[in-house]
mmCIF file of C-alpha atoms in Angstrom:
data_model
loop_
_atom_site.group_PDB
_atom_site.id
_atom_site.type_symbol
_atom_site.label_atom_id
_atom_site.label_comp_id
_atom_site.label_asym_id
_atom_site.label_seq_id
_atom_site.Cartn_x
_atom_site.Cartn_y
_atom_site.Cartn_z
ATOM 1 C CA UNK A 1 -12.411 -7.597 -15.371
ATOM 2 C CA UNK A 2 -8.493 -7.159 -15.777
ATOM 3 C CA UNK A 3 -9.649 -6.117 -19.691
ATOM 4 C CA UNK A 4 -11.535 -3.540 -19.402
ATOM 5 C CA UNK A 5 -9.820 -1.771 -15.919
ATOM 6 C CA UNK A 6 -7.406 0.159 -18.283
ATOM 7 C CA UNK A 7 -10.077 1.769 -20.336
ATOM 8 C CA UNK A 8 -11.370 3.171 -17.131
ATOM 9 C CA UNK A 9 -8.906 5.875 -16.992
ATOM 10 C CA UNK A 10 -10.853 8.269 -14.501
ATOM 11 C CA UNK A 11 -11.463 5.269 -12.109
ATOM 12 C CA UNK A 12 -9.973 7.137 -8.860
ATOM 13 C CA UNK A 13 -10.722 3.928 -6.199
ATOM 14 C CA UNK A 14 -10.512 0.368 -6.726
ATOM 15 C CA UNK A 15 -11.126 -2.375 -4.206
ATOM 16 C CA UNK A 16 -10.662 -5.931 -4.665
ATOM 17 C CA UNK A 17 -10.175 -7.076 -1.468
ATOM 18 C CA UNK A 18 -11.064 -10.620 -0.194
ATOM 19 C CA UNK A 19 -11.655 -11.947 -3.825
ATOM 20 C CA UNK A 20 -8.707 -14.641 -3.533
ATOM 21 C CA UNK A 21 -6.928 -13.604 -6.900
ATOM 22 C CA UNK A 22 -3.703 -14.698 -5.790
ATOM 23 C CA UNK A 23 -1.135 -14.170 -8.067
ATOM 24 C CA UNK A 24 -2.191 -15.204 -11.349
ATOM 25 C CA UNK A 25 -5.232 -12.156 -10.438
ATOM 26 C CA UNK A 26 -2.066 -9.767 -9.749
ATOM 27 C CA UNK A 27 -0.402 -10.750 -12.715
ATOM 28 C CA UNK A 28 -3.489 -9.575 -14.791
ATOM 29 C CA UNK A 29 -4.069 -6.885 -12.563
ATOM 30 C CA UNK A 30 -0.148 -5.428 -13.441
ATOM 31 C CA UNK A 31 -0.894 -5.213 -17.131
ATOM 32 C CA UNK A 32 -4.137 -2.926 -16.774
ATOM 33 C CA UNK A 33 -2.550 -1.111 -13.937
ATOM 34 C CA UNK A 34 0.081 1.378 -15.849
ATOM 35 C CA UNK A 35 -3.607 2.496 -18.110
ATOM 36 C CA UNK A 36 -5.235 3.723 -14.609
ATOM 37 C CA UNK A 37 -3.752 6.759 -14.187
ATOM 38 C CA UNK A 38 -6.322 8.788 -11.732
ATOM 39 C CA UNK A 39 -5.828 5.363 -9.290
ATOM 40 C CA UNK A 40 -5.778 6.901 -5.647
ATOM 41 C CA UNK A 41 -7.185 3.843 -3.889
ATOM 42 C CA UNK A 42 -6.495 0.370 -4.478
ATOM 43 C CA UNK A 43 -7.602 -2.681 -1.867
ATOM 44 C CA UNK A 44 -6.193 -5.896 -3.142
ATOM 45 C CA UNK A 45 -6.323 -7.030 0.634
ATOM 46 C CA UNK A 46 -6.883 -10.993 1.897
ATOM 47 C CA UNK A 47 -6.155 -12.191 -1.442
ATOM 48 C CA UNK A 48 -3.257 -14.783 -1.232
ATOM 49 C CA UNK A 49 -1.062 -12.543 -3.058
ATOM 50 C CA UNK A 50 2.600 -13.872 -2.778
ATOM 51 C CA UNK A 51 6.411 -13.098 -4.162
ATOM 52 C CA UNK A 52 5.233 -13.497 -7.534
ATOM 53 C CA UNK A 53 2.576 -11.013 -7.578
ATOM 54 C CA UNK A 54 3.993 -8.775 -5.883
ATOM 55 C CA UNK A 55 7.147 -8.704 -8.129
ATOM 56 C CA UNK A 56 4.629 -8.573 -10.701
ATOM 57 C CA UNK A 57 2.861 -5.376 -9.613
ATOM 58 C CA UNK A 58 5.694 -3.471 -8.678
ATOM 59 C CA UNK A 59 6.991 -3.290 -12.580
ATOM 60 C CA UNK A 60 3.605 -1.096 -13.021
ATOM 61 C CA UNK A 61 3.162 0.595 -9.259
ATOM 62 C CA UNK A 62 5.581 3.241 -9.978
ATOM 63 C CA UNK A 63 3.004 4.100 -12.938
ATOM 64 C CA UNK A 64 0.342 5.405 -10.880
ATOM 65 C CA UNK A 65 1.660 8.740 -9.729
ATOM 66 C CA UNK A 66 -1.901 9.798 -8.300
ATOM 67 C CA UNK A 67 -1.518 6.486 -5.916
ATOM 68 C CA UNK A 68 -2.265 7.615 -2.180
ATOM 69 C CA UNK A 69 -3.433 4.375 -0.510
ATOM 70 C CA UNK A 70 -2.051 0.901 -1.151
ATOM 71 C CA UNK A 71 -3.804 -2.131 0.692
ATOM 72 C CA UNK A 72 -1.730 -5.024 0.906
ATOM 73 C CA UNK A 73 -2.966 -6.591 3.722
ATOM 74 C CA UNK A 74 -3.518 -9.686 4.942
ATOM 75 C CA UNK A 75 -1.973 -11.535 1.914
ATOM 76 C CA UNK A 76 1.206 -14.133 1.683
ATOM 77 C CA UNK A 77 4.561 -11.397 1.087
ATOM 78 C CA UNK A 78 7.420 -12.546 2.577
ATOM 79 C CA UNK A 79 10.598 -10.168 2.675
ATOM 80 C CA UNK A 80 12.055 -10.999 -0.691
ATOM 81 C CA UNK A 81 8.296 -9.494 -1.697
ATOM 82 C CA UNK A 82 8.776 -6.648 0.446
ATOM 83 C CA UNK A 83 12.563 -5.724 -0.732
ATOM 84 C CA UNK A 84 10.626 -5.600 -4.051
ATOM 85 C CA UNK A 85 8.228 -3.533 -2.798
ATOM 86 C CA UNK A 86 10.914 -1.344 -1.083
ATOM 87 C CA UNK A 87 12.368 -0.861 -4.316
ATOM 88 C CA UNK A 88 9.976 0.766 -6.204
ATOM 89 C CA UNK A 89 8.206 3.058 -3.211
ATOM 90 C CA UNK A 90 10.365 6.067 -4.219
ATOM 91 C CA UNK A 91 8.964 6.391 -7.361
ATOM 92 C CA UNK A 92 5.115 6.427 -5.379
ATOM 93 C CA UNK A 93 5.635 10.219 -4.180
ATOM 94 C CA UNK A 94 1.760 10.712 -3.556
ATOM 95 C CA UNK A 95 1.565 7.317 -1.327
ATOM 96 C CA UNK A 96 0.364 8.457 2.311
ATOM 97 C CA UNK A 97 -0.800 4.762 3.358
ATOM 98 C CA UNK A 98 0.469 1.703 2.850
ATOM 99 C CA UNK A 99 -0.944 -1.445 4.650
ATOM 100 C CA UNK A 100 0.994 -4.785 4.949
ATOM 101 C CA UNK A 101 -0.067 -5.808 8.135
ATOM 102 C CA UNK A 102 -1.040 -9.862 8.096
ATOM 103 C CA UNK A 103 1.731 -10.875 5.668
ATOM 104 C CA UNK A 104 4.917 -13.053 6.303
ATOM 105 C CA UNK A 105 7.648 -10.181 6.223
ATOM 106 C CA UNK A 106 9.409 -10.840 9.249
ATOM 107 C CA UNK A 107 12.465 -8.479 10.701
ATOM 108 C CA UNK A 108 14.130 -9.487 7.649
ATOM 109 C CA UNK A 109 11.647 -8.186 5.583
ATOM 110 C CA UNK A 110 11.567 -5.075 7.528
ATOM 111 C CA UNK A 111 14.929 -4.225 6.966
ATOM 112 C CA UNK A 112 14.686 -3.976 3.301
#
């Protein structure tokens, strides 16, 4: 699927959620990513996403300039994934939702 999401470059809303593609899924899902440049929507909620994917998608999540909603819920981010995450949300200027409820950030996490 990973293959042929960056020829799909009007694809506006993309939801993967509850498909368990951890982070090798993310992984594949960060090198199609940077292609998808109409991306408003994208689900990848209740998917056992950790650290690793996370760190994987944020190299390409700054990419998607038309990005309004960002579903992260439910997934396994702790805060060293969300001070990754916090690093790269500047550079999302259209993002008006992002969910992370369900994860493992913590206070810690919070404060990134």
């Amino acid at each position: 699927l990973a293959g042929v999401l960056g020829e799909c470059k009007a694809l506006s809303h993309l939801d993967l959620g509850a498909n368990w593609i951890g982070d090798e899924g993310a992984d594949g899902l960060a090198e199609v990513l940077g292609g998808c440049t109409a991306l408003a929507h994208l689900d990848i909620s209740n998917n056992g996403i950790g650290d690793n994917g996370v760190g994987r998608l944020v190299e390409v999540l700054g990419e998607c300039k038309a990005l309004t909603h960002l579903n992260l819920r439910a997934n396994c981010i702790s805060a060293a994934g969300a001070a990754r995450l916090a690093g790269v949300l500047g550079a999302c200027q259209a993002l008006g939702l992002l969910d992370l409820s369900n994860n493992e950030i913590g206070t810690e996490g919070m404060g990134q």
